[in-house]
PDB file of C-alpha atoms in Angstrom:
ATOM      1  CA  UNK A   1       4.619   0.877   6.161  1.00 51.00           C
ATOM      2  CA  UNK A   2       5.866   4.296   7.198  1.00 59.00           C
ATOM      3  CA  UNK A   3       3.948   7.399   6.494  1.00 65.00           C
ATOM      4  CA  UNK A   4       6.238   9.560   6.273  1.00 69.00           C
ATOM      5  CA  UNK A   5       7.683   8.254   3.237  1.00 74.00           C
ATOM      6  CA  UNK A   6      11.206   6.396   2.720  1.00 78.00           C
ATOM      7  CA  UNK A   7      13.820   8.608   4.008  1.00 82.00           C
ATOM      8  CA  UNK A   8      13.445   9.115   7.840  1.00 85.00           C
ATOM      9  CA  UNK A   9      15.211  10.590  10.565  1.00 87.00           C
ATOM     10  CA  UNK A  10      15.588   8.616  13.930  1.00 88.00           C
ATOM     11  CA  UNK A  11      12.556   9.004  15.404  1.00 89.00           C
ATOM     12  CA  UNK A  12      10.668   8.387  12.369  1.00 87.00           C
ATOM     13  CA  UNK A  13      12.280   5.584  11.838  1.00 87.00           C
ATOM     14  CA  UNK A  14      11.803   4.049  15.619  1.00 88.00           C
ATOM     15  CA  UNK A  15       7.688   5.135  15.198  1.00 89.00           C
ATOM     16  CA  UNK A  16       8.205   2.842  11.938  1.00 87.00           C
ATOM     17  CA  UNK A  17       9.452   0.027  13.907  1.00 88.00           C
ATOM     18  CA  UNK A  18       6.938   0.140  16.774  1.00 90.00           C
ATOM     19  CA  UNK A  19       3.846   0.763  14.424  1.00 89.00           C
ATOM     20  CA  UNK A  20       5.041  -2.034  12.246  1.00 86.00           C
ATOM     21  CA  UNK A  21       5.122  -4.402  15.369  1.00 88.00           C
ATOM     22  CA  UNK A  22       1.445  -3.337  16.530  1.00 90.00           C
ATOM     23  CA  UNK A  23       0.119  -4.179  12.775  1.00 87.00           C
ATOM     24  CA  UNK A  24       1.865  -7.421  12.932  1.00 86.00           C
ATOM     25  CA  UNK A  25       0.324  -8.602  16.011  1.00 87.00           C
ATOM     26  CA  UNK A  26      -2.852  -6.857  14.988  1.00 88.00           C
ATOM     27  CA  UNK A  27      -3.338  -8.934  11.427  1.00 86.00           C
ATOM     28  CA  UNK A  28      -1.647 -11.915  13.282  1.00 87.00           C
ATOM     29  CA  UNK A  29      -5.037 -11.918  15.453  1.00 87.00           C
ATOM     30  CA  UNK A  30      -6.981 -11.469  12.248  1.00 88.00           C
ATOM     31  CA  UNK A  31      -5.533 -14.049  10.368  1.00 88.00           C
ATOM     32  CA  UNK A  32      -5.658 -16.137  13.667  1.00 90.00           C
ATOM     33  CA  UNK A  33      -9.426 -15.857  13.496  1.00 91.00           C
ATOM     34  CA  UNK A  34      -9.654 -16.902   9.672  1.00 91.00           C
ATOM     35  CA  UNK A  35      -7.535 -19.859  10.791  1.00 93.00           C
ATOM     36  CA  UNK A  36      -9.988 -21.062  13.588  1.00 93.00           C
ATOM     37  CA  UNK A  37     -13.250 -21.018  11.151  1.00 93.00           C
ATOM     38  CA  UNK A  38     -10.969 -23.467   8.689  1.00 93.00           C
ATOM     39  CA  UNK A  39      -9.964 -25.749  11.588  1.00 94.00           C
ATOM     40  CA  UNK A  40     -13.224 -25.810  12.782  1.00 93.00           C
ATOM     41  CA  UNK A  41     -14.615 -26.878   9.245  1.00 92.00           C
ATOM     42  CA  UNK A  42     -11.466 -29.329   7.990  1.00 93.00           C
ATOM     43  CA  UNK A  43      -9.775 -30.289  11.173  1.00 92.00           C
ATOM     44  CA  UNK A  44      -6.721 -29.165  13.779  1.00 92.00           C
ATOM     45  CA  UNK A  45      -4.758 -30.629  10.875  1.00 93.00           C
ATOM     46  CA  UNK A  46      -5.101 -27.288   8.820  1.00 93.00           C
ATOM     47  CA  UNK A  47      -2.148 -25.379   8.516  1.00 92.00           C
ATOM     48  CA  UNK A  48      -1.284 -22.001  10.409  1.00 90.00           C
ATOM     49  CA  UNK A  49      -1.457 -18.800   8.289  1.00 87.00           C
ATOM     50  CA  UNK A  50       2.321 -19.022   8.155  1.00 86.00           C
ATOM     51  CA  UNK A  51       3.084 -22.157   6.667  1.00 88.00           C
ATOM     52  CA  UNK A  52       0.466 -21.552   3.979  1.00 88.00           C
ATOM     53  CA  UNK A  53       2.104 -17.769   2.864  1.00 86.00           C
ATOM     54  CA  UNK A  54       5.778 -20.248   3.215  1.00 85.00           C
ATOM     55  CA  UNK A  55       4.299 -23.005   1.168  1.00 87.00           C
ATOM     56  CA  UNK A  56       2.447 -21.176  -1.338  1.00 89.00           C
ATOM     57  CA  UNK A  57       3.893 -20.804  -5.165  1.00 91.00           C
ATOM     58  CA  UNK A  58       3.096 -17.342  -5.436  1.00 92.00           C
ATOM     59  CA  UNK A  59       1.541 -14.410  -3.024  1.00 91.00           C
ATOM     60  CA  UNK A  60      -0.034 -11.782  -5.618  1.00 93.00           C
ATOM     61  CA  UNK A  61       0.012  -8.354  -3.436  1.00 90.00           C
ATOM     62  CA  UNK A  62      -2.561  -5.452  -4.250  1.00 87.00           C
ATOM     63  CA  UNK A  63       0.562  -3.054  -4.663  1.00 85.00           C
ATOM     64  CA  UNK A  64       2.509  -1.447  -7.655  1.00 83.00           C
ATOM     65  CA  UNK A  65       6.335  -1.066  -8.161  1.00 83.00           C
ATOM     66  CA  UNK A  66       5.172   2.699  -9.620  1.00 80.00           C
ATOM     67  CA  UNK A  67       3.391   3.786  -6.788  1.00 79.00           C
ATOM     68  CA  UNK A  68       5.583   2.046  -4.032  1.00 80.00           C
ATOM     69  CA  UNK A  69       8.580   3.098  -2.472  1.00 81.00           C
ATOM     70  CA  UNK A  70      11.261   0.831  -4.193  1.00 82.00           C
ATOM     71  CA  UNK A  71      12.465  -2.316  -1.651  1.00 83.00           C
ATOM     72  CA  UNK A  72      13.516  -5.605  -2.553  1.00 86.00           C
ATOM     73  CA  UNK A  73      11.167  -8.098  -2.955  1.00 87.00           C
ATOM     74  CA  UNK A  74      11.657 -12.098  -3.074  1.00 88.00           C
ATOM     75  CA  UNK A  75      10.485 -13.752  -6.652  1.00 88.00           C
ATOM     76  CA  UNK A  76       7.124 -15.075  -5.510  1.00 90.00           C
ATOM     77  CA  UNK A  77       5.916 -11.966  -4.790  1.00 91.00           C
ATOM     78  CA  UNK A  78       3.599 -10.754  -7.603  1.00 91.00           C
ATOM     79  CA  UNK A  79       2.662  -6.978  -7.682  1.00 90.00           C
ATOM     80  CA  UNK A  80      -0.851  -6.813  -9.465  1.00 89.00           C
ATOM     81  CA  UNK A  81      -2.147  -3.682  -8.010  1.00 85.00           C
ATOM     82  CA  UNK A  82      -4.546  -1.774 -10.911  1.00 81.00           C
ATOM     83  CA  UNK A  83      -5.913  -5.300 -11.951  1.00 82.00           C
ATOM     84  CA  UNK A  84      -9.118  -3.560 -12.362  1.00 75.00           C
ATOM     85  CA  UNK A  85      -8.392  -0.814 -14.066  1.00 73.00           C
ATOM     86  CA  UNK A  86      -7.645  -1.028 -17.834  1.00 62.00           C
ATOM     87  CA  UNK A  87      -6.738   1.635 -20.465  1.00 56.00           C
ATOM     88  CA  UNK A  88     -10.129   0.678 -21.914  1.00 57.00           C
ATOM     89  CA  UNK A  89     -11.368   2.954 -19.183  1.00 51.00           C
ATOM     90  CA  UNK A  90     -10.063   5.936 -20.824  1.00 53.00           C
ATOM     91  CA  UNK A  91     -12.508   5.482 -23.638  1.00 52.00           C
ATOM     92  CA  UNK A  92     -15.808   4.033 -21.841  1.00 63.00           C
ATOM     93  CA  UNK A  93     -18.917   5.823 -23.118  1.00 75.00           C
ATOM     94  CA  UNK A  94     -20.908   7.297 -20.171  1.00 87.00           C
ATOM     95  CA  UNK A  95     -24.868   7.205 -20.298  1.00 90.00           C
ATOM     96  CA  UNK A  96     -26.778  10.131 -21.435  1.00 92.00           C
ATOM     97  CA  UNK A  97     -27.307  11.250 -17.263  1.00 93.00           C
ATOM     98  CA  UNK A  98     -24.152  11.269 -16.517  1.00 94.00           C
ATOM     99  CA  UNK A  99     -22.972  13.136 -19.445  1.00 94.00           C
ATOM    100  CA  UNK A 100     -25.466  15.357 -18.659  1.00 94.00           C
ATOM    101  CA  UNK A 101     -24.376  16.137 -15.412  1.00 95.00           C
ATOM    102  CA  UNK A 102     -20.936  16.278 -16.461  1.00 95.00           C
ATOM    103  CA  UNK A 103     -21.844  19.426 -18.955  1.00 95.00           C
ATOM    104  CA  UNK A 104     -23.522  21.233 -16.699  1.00 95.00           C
ATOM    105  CA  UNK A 105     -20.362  23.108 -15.155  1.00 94.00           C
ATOM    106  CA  UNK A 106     -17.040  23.708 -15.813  1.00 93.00           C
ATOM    107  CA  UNK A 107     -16.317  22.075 -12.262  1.00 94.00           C
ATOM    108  CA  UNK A 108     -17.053  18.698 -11.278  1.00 95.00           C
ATOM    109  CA  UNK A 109     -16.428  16.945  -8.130  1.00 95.00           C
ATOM    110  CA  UNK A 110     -16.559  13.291  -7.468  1.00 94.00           C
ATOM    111  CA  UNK A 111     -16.690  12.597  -3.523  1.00 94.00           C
ATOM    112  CA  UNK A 112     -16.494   8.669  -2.552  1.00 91.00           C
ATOM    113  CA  UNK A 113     -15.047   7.079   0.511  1.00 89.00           C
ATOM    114  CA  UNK A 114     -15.084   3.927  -1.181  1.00 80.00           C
ATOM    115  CA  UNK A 115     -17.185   0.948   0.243  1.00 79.00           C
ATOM    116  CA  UNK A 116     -16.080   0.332   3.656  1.00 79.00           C
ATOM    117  CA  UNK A 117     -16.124   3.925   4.980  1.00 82.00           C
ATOM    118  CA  UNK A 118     -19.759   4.396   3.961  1.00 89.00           C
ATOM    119  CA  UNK A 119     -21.148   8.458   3.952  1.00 91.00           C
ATOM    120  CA  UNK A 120     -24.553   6.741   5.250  1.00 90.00           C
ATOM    121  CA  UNK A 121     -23.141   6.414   8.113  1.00 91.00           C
ATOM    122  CA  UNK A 122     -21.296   9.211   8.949  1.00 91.00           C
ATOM    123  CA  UNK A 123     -22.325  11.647  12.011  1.00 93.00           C
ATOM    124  CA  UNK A 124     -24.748  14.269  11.194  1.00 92.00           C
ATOM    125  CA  UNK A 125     -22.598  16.840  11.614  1.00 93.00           C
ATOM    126  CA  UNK A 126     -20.153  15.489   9.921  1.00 93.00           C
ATOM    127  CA  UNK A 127     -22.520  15.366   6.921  1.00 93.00           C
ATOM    128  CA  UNK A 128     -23.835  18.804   7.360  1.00 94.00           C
ATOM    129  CA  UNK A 129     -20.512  20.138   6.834  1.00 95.00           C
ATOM    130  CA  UNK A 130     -19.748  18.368   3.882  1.00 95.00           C
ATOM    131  CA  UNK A 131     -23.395  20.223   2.904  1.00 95.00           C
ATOM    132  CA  UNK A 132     -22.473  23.360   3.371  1.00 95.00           C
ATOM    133  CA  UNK A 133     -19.231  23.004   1.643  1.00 95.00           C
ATOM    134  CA  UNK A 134     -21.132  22.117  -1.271  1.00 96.00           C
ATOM    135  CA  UNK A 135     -24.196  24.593  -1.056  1.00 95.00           C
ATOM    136  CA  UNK A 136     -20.664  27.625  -0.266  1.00 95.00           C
ATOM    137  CA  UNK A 137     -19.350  26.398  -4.478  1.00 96.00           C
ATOM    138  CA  UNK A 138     -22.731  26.933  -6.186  1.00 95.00           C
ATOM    139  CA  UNK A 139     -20.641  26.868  -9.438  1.00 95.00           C
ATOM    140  CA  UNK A 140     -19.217  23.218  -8.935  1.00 96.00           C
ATOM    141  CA  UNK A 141     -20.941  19.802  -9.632  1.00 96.00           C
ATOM    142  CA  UNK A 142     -20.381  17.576  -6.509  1.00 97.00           C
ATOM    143  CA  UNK A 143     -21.189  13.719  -7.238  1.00 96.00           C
ATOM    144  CA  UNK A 144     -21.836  11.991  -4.046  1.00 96.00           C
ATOM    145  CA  UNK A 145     -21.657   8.687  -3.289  1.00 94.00           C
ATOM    146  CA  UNK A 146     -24.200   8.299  -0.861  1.00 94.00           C
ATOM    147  CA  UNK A 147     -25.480   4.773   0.235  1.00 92.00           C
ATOM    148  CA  UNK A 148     -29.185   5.867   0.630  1.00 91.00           C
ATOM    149  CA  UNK A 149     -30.574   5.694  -2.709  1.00 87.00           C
ATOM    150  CA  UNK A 150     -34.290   7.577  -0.758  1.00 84.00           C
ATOM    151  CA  UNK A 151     -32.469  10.400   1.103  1.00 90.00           C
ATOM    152  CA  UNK A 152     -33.452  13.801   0.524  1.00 90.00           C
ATOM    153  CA  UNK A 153     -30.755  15.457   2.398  1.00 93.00           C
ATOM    154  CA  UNK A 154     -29.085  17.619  -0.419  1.00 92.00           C
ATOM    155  CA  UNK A 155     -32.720  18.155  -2.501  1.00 91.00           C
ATOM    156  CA  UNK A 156     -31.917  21.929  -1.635  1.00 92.00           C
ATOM    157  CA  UNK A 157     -28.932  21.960  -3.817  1.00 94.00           C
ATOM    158  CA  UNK A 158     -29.427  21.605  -7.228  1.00 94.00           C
ATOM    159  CA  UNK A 159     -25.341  21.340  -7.945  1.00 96.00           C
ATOM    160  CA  UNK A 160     -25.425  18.033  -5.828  1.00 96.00           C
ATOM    161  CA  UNK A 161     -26.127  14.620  -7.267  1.00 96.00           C
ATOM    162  CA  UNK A 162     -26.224  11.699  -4.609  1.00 95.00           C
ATOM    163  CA  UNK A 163     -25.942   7.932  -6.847  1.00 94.00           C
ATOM    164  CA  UNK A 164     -25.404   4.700  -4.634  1.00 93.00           C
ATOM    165  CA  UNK A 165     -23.042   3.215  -7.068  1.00 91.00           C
ATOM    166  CA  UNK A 166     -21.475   5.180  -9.850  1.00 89.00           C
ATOM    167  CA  UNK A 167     -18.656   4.101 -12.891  1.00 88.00           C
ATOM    168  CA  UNK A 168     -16.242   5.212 -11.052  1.00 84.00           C
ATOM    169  CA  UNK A 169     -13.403   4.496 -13.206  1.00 82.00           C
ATOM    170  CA  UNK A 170     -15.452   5.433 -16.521  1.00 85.00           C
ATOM    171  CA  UNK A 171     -15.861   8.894 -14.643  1.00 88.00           C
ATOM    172  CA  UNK A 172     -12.232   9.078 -13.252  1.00 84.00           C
ATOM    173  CA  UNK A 173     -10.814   8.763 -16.787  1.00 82.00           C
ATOM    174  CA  UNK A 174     -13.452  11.388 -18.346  1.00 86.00           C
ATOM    175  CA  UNK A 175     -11.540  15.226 -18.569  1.00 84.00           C
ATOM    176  CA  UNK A 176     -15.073  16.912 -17.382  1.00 91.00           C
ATOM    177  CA  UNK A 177     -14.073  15.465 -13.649  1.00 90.00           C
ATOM    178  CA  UNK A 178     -12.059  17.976 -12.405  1.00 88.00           C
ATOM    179  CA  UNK A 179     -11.632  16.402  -8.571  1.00 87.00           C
ATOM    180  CA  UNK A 180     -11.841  13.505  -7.112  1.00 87.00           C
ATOM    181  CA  UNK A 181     -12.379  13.687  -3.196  1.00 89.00           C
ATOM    182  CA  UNK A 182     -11.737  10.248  -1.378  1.00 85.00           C
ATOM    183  CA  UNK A 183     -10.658   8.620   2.173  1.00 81.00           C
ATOM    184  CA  UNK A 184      -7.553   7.487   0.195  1.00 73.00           C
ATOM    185  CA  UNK A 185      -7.690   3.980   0.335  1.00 72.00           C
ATOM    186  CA  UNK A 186      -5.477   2.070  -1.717  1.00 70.00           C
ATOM    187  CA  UNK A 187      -8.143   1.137  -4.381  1.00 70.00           C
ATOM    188  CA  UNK A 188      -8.929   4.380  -5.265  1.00 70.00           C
ATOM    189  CA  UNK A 189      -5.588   6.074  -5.549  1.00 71.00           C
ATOM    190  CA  UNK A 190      -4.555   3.527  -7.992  1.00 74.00           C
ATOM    191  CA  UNK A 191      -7.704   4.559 -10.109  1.00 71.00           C
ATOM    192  CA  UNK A 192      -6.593   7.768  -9.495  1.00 69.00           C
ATOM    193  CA  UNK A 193      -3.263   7.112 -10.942  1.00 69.00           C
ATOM    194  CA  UNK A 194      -4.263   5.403 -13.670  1.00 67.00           C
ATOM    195  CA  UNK A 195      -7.248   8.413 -14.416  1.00 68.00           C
ATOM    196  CA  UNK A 196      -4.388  10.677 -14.530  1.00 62.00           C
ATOM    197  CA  UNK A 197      -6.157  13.064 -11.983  1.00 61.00           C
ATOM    198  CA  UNK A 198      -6.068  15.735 -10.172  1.00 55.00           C
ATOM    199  CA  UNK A 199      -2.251  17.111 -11.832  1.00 56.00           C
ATOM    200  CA  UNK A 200      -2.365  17.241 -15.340  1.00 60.00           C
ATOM    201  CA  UNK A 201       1.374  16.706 -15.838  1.00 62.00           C
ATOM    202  CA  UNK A 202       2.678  14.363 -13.460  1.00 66.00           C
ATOM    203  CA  UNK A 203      -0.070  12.412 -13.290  1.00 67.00           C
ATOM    204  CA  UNK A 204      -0.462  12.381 -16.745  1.00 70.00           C
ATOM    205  CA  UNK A 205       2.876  10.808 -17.057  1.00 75.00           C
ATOM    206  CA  UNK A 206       2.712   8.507 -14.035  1.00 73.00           C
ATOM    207  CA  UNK A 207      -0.903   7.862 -15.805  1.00 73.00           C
ATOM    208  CA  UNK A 208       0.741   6.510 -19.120  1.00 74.00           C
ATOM    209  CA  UNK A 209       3.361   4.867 -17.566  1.00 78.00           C
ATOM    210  CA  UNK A 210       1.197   2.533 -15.747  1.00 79.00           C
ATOM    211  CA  UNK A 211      -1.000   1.904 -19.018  1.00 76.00           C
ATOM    212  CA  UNK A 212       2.256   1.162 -20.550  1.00 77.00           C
ATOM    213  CA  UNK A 213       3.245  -1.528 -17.865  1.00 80.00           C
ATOM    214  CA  UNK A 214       5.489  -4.227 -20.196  1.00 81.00           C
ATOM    215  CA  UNK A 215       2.825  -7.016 -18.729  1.00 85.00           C
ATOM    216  CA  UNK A 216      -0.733  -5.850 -17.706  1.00 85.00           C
ATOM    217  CA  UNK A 217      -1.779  -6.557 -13.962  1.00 86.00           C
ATOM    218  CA  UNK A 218      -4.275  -8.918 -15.202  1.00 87.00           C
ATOM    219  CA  UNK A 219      -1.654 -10.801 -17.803  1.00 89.00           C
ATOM    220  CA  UNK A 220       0.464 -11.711 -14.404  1.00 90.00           C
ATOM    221  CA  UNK A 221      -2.456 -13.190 -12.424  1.00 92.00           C
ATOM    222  CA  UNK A 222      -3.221 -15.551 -15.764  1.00 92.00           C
ATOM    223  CA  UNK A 223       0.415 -16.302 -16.411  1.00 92.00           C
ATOM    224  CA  UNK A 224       1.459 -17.133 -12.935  1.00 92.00           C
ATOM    225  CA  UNK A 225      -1.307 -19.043 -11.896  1.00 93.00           C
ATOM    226  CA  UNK A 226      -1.246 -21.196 -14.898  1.00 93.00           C
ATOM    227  CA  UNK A 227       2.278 -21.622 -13.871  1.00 92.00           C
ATOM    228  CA  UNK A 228       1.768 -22.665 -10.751  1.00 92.00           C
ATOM    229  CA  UNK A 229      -1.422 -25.226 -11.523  1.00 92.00           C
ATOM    230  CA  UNK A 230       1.746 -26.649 -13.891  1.00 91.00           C
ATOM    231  CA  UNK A 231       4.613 -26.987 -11.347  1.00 90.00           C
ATOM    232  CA  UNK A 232       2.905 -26.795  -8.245  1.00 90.00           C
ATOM    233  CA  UNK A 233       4.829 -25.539  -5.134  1.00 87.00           C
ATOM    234  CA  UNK A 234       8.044 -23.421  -6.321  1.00 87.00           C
ATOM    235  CA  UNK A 235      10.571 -24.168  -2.931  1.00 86.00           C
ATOM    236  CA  UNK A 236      13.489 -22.691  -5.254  1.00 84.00           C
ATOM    237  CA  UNK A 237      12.027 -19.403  -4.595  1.00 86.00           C
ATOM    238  CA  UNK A 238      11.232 -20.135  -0.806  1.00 84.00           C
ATOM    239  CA  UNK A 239      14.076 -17.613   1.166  1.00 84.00           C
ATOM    240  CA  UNK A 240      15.974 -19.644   3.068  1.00 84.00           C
ATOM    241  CA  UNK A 241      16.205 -16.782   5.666  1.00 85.00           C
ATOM    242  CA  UNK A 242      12.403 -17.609   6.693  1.00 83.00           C
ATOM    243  CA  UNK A 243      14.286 -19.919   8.801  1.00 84.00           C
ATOM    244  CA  UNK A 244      17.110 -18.219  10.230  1.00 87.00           C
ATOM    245  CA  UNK A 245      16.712 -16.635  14.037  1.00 90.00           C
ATOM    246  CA  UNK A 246      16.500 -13.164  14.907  1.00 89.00           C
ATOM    247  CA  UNK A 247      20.147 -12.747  15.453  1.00 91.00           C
ATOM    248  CA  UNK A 248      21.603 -14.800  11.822  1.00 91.00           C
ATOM    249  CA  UNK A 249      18.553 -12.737  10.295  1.00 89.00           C
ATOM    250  CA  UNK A 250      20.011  -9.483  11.158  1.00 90.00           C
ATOM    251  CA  UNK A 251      23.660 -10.645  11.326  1.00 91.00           C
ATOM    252  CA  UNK A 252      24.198  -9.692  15.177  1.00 94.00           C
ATOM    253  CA  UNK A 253      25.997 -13.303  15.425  1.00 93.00           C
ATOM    254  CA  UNK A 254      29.030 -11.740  12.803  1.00 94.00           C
ATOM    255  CA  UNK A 255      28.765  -7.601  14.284  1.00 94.00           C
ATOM    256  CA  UNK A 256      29.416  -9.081  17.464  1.00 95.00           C
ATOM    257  CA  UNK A 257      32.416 -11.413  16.415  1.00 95.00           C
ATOM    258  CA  UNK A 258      33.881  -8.458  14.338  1.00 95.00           C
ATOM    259  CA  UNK A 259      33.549  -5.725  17.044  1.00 96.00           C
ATOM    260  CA  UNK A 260      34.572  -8.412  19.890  1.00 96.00           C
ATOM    261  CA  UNK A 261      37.396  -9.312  17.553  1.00 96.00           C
ATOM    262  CA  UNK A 262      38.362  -5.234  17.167  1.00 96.00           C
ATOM    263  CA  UNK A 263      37.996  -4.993  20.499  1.00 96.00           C
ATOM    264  CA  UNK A 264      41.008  -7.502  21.275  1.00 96.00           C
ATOM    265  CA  UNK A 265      43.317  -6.255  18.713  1.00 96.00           C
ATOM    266  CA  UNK A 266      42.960  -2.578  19.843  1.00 95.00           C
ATOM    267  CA  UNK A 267      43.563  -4.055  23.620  1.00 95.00           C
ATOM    268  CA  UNK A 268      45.944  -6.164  22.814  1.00 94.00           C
ATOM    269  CA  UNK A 269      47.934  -3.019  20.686  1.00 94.00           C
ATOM    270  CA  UNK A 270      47.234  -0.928  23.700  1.00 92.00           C
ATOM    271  CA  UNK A 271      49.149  -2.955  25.526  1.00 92.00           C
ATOM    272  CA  UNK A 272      51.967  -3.286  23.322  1.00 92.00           C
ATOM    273  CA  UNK A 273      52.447   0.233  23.066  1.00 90.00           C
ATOM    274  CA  UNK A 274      52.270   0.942  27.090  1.00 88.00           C
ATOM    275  CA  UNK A 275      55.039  -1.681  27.361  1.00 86.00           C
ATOM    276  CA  UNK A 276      57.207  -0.485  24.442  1.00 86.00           C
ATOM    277  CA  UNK A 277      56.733   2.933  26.445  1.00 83.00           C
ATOM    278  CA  UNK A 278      57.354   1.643  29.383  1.00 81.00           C
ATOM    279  CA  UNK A 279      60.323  -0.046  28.362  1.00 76.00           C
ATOM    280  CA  UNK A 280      61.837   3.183  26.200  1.00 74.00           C
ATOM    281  CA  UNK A 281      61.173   4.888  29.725  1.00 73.00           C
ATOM    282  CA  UNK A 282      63.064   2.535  31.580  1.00 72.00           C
ATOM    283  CA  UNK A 283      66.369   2.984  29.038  1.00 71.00           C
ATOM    284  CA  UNK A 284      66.004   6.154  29.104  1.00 67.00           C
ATOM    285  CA  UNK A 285      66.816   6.408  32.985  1.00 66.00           C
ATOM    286  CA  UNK A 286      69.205   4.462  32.999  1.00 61.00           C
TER     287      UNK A 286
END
């Protein structure tokens, strides 16, 4: 959750702790909400958000053990992050236009804040900036994605082409693209990844070694759901610590009994040394 990485001092790791609580209660509403519009279709009787993620066989997360910091993670948990993106898309033929555009410098840029964040809809001066960033690199291709498929606003600049939809992954994994400029959502850094771009080297490594993944992304999704349409609910891989409180969660329950327990004996051998003093004292007067 932490964006400064994995190692952290104190105070990143207390902003780490207090961000994580304000997501929780954030998605909590969310999920909440998803909740209500099932109860109101099937009934009260439908089960809380909780119970289903306890009773489930399997939770399939949109992450990847290569591009995640490494933390434990219980058995039902099934990383399929990439499931889109296949080494298949190293070798996809683009059409005629967009090879075309792809020869016509030795620079290409792809710019795409994916589909939520849509440019459309950015401020105009937020736009206009991006405009004359691109009319300042006359020498570069830029590739916009740009959601109005009538708008006119870069017909000035012949080194801009604005597509509603694009391949993106066909024209991540193509050598011509030199840059790839996005809001860096999840999605698109794992193309990225895979695409190998914008290092050559280490990204060319960490682009083969996800590839190379012993079982595809798309091979875990088939494999475990079969599994679990077999067996149905898996409870020997619910955690039984789903059920233990705060305090047996985090082991307060035994710090406490081990530093109340140190706490006696180093009394307790306080005062057996002040009377052994007190008594060597006393001798020692008389």
């Amino acid at each position: 959750m932490s964006v400064e990485g994995d190692r952290m001092n104190f105070i990143s790791r207390l902003k780490n702790i207090v961000s994580g609580m304000l997501e929780r209660q954030l998605y909590t509403g969310v999920y909440e909400s998803e909740i209500a519009t099932f109860r109101s279709k099937f009934g009260p009787q439908f089960k809380s958000y909780q119970e289903l993620l306890a009773e489930t066989s399997f939770v399939f997360t949109n992450s990847n053990p290569y591009l995640d910091y490494p933390r434990p993670m219980i058995h039902k948990t099934v990383p399929i992050g990439g499931i889109k993106v296949h080494r298949e898309d190293k070798t996809d033929v683009l059409s005629e236009e967009w090879n075309t555009i792809l020869n016509k410098r030795n620079t290409t840029v792809l710019v795409s804040f994916g589909t939520v964040l849509k440019s459309v809809l950015m401020p105009q001066h937020y736009r206009k900036s991006i405009l004359t960033v691109f009319e300042s690199m006359p020498d570069t291709t830029f590739i916009w994605k740009y959601e109005d498929e009538g708008s006119n606003i870069a017909s000035h600049l012949k080194n801009v082409h604005l597509r509603t939809w694009l391949p993106q992954n066909a024209l991540l994994a193509d050598r011509r693209l030199t840059v790839f400029v996005t809001h860096g959502g999840l999605g698109s850094t794992t193309e990225i990844a895979h695409s190998g771009k914008p290092y050559s080297q280490n990204a060319e490594r960490l682009s083969e070694m996800l590839l190379s993944k012993p079982v595809s992304p798309k091979e875990l999704v088939i494999k475990h759901c079969e599994f679990a349409a077999r067996f149905g609910r898996l409870p020997n891989l619910d955690p039984y610590s789903r059920h233990l409180s705060f305090v047996e969660y985090f082991l307060i329950d035994i710090l406490l009994a081990v530093i109340g327990t140190l706490a006696v004996v180093t009394l307790l051998l306080g005062i057996l040394i002040r009377k052994c003093l007190s008594v060597s004292l006393k001798r020692k007067k008389d």
